[in-house]
mmCIF file of C-alpha atoms in Angstrom:
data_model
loop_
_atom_site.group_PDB
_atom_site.id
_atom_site.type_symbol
_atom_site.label_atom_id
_atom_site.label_comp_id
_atom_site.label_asym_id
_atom_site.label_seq_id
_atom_site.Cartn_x
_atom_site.Cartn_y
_atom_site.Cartn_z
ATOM 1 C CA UNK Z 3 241.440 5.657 77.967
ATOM 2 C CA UNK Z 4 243.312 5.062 80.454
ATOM 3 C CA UNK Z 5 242.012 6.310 83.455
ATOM 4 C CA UNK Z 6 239.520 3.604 82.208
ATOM 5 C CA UNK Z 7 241.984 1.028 82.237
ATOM 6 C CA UNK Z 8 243.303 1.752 85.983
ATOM 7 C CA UNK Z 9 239.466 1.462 86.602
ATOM 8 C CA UNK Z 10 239.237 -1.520 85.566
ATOM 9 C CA UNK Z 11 242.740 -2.744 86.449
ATOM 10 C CA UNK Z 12 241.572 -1.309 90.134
ATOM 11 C CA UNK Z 13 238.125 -3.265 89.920
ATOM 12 C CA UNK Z 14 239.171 -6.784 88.938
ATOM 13 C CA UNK Z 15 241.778 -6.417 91.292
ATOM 14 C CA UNK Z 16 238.872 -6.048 94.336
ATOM 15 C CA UNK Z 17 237.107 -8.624 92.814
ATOM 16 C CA UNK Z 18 240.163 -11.016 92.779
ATOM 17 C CA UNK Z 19 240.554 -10.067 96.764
ATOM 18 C CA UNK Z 20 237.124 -10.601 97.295
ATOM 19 C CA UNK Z 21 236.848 -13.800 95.484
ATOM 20 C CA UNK Z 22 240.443 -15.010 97.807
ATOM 21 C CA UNK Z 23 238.730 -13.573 101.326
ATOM 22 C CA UNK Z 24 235.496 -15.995 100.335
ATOM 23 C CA UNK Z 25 237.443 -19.157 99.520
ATOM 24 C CA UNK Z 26 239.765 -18.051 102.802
ATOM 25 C CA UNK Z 27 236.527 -18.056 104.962
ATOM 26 C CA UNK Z 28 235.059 -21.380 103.266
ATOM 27 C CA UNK Z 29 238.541 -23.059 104.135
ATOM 28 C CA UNK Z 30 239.133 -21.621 107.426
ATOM 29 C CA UNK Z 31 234.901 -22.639 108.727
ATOM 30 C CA UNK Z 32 235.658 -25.947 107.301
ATOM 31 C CA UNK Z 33 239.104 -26.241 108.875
ATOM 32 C CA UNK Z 34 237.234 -25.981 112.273
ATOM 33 C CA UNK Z 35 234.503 -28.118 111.824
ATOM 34 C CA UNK Z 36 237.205 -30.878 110.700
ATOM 35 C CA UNK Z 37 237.648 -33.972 113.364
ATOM 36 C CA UNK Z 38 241.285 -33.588 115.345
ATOM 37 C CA UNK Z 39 243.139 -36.448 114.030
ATOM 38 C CA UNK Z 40 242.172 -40.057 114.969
ATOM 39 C CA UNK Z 41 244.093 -41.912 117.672
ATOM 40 C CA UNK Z 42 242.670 -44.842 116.535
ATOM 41 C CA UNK Z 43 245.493 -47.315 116.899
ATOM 42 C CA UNK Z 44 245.792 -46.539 120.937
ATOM 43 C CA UNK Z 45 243.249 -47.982 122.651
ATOM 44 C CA UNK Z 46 244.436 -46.628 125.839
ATOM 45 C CA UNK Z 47 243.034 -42.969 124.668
ATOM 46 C CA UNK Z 48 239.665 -44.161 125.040
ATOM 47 C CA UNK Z 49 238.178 -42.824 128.712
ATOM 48 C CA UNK Z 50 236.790 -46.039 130.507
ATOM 49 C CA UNK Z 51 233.183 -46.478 131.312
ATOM 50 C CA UNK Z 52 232.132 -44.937 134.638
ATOM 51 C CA UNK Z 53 231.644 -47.050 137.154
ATOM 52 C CA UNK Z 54 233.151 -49.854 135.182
ATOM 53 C CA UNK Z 55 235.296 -52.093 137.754
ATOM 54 C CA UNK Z 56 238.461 -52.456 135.210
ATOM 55 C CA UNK Z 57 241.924 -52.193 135.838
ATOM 56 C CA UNK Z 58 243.556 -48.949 136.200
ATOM 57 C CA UNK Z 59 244.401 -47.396 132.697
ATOM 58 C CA UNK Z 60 247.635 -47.035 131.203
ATOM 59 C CA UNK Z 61 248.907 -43.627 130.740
ATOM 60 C CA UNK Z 62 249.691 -43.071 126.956
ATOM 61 C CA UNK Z 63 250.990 -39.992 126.813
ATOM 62 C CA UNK Z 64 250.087 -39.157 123.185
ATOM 63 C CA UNK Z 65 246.574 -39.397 124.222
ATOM 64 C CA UNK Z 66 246.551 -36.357 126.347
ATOM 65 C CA UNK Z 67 247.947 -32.762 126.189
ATOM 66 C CA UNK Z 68 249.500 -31.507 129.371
ATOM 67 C CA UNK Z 69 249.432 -27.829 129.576
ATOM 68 C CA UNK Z 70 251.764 -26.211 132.312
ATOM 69 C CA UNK Z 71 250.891 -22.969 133.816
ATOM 70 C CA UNK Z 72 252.140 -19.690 132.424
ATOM 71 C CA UNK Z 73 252.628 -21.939 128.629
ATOM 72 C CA UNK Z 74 252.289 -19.750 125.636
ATOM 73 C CA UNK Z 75 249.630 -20.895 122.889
ATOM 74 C CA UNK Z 76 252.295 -21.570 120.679
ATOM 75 C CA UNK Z 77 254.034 -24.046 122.839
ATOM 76 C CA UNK Z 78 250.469 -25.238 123.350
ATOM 77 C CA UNK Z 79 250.085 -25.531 119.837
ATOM 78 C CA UNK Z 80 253.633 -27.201 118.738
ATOM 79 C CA UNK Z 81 252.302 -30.088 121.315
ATOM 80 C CA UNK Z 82 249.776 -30.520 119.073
ATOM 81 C CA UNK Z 83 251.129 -31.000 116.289
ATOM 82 C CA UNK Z 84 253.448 -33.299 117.438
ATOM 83 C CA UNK Z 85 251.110 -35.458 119.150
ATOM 84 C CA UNK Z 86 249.405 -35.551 115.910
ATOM 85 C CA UNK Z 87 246.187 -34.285 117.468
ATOM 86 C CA UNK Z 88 245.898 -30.651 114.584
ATOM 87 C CA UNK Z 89 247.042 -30.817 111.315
ATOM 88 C CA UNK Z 90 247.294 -26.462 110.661
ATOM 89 C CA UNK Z 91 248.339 -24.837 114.192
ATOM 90 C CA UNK Z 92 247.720 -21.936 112.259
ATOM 91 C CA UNK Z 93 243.789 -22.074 112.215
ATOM 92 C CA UNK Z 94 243.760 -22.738 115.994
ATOM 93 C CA UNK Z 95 245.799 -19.513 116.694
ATOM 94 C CA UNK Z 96 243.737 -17.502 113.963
ATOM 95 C CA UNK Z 97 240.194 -18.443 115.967
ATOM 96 C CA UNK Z 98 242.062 -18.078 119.276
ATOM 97 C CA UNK Z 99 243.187 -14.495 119.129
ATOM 98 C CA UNK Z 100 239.660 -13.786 117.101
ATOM 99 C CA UNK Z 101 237.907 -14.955 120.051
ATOM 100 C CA UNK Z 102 240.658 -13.602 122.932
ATOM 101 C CA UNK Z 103 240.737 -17.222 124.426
ATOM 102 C CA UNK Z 104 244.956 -17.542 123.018
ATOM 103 C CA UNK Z 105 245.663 -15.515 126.408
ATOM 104 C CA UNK Z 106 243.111 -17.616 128.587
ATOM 105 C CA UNK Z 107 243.913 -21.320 128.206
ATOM 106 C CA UNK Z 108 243.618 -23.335 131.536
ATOM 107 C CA UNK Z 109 246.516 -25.327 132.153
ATOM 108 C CA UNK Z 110 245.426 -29.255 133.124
ATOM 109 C CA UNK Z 111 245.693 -32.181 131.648
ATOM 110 C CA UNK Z 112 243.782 -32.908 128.361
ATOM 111 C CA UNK Z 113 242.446 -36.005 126.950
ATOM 112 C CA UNK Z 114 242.545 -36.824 123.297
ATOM 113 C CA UNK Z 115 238.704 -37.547 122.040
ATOM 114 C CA UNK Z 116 237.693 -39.487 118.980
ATOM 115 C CA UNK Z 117 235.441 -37.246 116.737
ATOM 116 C CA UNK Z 118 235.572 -34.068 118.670
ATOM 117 C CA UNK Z 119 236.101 -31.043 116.034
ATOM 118 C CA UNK Z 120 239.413 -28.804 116.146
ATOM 119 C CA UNK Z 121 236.935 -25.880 117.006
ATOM 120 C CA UNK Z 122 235.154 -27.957 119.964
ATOM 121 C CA UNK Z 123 239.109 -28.527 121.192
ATOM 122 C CA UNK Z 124 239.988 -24.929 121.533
ATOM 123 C CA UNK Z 125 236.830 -24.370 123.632
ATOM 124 C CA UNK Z 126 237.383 -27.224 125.559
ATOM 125 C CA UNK Z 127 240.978 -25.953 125.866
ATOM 126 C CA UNK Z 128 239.537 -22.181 126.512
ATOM 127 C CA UNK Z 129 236.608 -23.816 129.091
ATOM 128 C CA UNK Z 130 239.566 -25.519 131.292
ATOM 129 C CA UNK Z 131 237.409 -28.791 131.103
ATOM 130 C CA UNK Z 132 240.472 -30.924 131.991
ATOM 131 C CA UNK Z 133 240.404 -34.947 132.676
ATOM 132 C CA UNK Z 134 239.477 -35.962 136.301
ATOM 133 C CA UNK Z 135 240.211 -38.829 137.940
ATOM 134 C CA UNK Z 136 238.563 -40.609 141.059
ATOM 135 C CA UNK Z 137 241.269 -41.511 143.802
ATOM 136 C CA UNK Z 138 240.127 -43.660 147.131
ATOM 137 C CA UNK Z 139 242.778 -43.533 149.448
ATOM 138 C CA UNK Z 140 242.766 -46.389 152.153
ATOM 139 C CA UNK Z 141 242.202 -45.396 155.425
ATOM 140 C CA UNK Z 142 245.483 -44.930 157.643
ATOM 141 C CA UNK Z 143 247.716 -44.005 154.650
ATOM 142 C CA UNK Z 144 250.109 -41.170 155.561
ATOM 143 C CA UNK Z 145 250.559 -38.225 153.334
ATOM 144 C CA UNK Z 146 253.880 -39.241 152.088
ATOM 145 C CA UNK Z 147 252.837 -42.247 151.150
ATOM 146 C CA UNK Z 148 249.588 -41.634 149.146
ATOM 147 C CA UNK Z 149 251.845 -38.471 147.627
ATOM 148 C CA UNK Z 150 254.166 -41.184 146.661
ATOM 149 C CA UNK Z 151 251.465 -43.627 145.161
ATOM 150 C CA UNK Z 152 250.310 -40.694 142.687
ATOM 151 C CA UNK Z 153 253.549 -39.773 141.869
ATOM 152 C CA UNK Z 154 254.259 -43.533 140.858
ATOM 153 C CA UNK Z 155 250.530 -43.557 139.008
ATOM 154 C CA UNK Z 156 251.178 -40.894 136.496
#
């Protein structure tokens, strides 16, 4: 009796690990089809219309993620969370090593945007699809002086 017992005891114990794996998988699929967090009160974070003749756009810096060459995902993934952008780090680094993109992250500068998924981030962040910007610089300008003009404008 029991060798039956252990049987048992050994079944319901692989059913109980089967039944955590699923409702791991369910949370972490659903985990990366949630939104990153809404930046909702800066209005600054949204990207201006192209071609729109506006004023230049303030730089809030909680709406983009600067990543500096040779940065380990972890940093990349402390800054965030504290720019409020993930809620779990965790699931980020999971699908990132999963995938082999933790290692491959382009450095750039990244813009926070409303309603893109925490899995369509990490691409984006494994892609390098950094923000652009458009400078004209005036004819006759001398190097130090338009170097100094960008410095000023970021």
């Amino acid at each position: 009796m029991t060798a039956r017992r252990a049987v048992l005891a050994l079944a319901s114990l692989a059913a109980l690990a089967a039944l955590a794996a699923a409702v791991f998988v369910l949370f972490y699929r659903a985990e990366l089809r949630r939104p990153v967090e809404p930046l909702s009160s800066r209005p600054a974070c949204a990207p201006a219309a192209p071609g729109s003749p506006a004023d230049p756009p303030r730089f809030d810096p909680a709406c983009f993620l600067h990543v500096r060459p040779g940065a380990s995902f972890r940093a990349i993934l402390r800054g965030l969370g504290a720019q409020g952008w993930i809620r779990r780090p965790w699931i980020l680094r999971l699908e990132a090593r999963r995938r082999g993109w933790d290692r491959h992250i382009v450095p750039g500068w990244y813009r926070h945007r409303e309603g893109e998924t925490v899995g369509e981030l990490l691409l984006r962040l494994a892609r390098g699809e950094i923000e652009e910007a458009r400078v004209t610089i005036p004819e006759g300008w001398r190097l130090s002086r338009i170097l100094g003009t960008l410095a000023e404008s970021t």
